PDB file of C-alpha atoms in Angstrom:
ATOM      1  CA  UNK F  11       0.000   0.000   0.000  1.00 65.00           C
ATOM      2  CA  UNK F  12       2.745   2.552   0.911  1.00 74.00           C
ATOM      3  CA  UNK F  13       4.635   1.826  -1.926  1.00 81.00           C
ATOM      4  CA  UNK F  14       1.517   2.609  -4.479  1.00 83.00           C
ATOM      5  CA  UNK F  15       0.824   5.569  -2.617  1.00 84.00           C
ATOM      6  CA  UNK F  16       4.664   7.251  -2.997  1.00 87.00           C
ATOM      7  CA  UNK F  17       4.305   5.965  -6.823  1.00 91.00           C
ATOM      8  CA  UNK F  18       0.976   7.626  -6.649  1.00 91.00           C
ATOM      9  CA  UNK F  19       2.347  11.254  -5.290  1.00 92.00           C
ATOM     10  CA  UNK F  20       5.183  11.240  -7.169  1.00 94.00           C
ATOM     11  CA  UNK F  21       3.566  10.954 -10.268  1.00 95.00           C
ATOM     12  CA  UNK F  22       0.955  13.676  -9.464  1.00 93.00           C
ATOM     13  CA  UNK F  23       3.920  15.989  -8.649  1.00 95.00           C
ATOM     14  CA  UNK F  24       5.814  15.238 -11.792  1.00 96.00           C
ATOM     15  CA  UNK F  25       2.923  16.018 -13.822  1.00 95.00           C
ATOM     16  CA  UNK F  26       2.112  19.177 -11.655  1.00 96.00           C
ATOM     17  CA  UNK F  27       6.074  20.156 -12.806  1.00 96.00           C
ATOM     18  CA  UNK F  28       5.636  18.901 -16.444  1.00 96.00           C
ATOM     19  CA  UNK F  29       2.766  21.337 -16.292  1.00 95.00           C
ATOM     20  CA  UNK F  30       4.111  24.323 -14.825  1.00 94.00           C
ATOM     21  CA  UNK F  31       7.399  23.866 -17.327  1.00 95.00           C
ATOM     22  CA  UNK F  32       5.558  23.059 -20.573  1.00 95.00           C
ATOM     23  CA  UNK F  33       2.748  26.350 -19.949  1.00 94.00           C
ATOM     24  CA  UNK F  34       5.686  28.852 -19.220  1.00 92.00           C
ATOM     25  CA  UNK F  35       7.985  27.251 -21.801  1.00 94.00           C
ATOM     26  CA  UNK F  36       6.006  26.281 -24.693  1.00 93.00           C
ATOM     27  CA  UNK F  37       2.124  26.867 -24.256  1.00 93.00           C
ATOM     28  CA  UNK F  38       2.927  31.029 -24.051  1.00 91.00           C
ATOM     29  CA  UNK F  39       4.014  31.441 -26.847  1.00 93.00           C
ATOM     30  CA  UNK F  40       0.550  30.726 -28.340  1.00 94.00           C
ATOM     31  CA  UNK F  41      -1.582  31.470 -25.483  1.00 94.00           C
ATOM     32  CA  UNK F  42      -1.173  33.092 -22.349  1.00 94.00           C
ATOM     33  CA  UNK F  43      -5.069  32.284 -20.922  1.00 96.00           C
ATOM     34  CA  UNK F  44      -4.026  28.452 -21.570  1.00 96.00           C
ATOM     35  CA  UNK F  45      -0.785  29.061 -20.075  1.00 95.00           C
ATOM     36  CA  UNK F  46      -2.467  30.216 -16.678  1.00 96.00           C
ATOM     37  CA  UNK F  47      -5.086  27.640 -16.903  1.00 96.00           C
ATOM     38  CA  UNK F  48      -2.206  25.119 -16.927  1.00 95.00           C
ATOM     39  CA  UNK F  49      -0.893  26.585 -13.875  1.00 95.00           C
ATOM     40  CA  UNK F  50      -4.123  26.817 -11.938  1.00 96.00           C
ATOM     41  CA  UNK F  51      -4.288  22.709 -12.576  1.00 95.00           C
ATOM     42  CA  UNK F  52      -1.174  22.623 -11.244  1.00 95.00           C
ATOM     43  CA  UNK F  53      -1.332  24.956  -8.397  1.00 96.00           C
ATOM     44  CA  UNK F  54      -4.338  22.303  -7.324  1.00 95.00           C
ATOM     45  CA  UNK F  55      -2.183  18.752  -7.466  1.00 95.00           C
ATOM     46  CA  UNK F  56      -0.552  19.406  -4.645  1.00 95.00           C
ATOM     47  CA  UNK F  57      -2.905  19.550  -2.244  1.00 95.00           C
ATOM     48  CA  UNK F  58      -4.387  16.429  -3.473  1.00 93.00           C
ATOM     49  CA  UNK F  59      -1.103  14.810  -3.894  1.00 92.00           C
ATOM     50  CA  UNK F  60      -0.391  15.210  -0.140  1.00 92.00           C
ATOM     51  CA  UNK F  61      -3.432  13.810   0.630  1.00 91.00           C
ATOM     52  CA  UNK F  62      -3.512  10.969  -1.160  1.00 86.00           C
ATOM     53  CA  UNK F  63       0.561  10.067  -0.096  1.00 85.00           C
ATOM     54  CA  UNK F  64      -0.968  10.279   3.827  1.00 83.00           C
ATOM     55  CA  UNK F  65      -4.281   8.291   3.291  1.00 80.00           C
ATOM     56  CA  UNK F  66      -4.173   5.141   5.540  1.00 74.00           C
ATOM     57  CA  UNK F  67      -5.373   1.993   4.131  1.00 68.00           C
ATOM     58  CA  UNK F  68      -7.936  -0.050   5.476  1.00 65.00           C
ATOM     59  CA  UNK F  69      -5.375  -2.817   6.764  1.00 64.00           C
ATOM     60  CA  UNK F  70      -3.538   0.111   8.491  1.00 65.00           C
ATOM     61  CA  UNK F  71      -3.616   0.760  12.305  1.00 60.00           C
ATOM     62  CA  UNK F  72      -4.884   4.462  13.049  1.00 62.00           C
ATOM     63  CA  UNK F  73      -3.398   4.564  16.589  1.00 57.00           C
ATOM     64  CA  UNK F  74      -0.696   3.250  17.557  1.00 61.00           C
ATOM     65  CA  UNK F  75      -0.115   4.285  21.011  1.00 61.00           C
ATOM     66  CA  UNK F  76      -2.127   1.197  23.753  1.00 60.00           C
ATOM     67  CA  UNK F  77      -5.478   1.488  23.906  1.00 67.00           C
ATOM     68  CA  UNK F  78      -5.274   1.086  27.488  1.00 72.00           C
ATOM     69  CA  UNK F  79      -7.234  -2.235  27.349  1.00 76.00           C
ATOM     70  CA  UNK F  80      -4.581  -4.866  27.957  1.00 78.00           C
ATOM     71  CA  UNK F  81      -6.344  -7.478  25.320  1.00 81.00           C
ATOM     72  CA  UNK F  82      -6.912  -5.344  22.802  1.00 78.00           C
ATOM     73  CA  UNK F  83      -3.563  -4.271  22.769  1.00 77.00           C
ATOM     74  CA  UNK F  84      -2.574  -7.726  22.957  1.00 81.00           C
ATOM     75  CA  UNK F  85      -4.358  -8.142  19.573  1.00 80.00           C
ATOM     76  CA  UNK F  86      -3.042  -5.463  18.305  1.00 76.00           C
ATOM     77  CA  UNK F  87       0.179  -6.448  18.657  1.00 78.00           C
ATOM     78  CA  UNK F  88       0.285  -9.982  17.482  1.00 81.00           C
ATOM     79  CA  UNK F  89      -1.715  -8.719  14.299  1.00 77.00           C
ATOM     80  CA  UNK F  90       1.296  -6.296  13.843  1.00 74.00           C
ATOM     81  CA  UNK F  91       3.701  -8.990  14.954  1.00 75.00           C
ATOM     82  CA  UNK F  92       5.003  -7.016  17.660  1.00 72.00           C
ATOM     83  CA  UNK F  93       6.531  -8.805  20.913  1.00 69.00           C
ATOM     84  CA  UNK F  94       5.397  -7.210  23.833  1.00 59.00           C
ATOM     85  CA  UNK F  95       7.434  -7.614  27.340  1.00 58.00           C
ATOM     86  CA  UNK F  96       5.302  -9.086  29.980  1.00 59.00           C
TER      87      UNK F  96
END
């Protein structure tokens, strides 16, 4: 999961840079309004890119401090494969 994630963002922020490069370098020189519209796409990838690189799966743990409840922890950690000292 991590690793489609970090393919995931990078490839959003490449494209975000191939945009921002190819309006300023190549698209201006024909038109400017398309130039900007390329860049307000790109201004918005980032955001998105972010939050899709820190999404946790569904097979991910969302806390991983105890729980406080010595059983559940106890699950917890043989699920993660974690040896606890007793």
């Amino acid at each position: 999961m991590l690793a489609r994630r970090r393919r995931t963002y990078f490839a959003m922020m490449g494209t975000c840079v191939t945009l921002f490069v190819l309006a300023w370098g190549v698209v201006r020189m024909w038109s400017i309004p398309a130039a900007v519209a390329m860049c307000v796409v790109a201004m918005v990838i980032p955001p998105v890119a972010a939050m899709v690189a820190n999404r946790r799966g569904p097979d991910d743990r969302w806390w991983d401090d105890p729980s406080g409840d010595p059983k559940s922890d106890e699950w917890w950690d043989e699920l993660d494969g974690k040896k606890r000292p007793r």
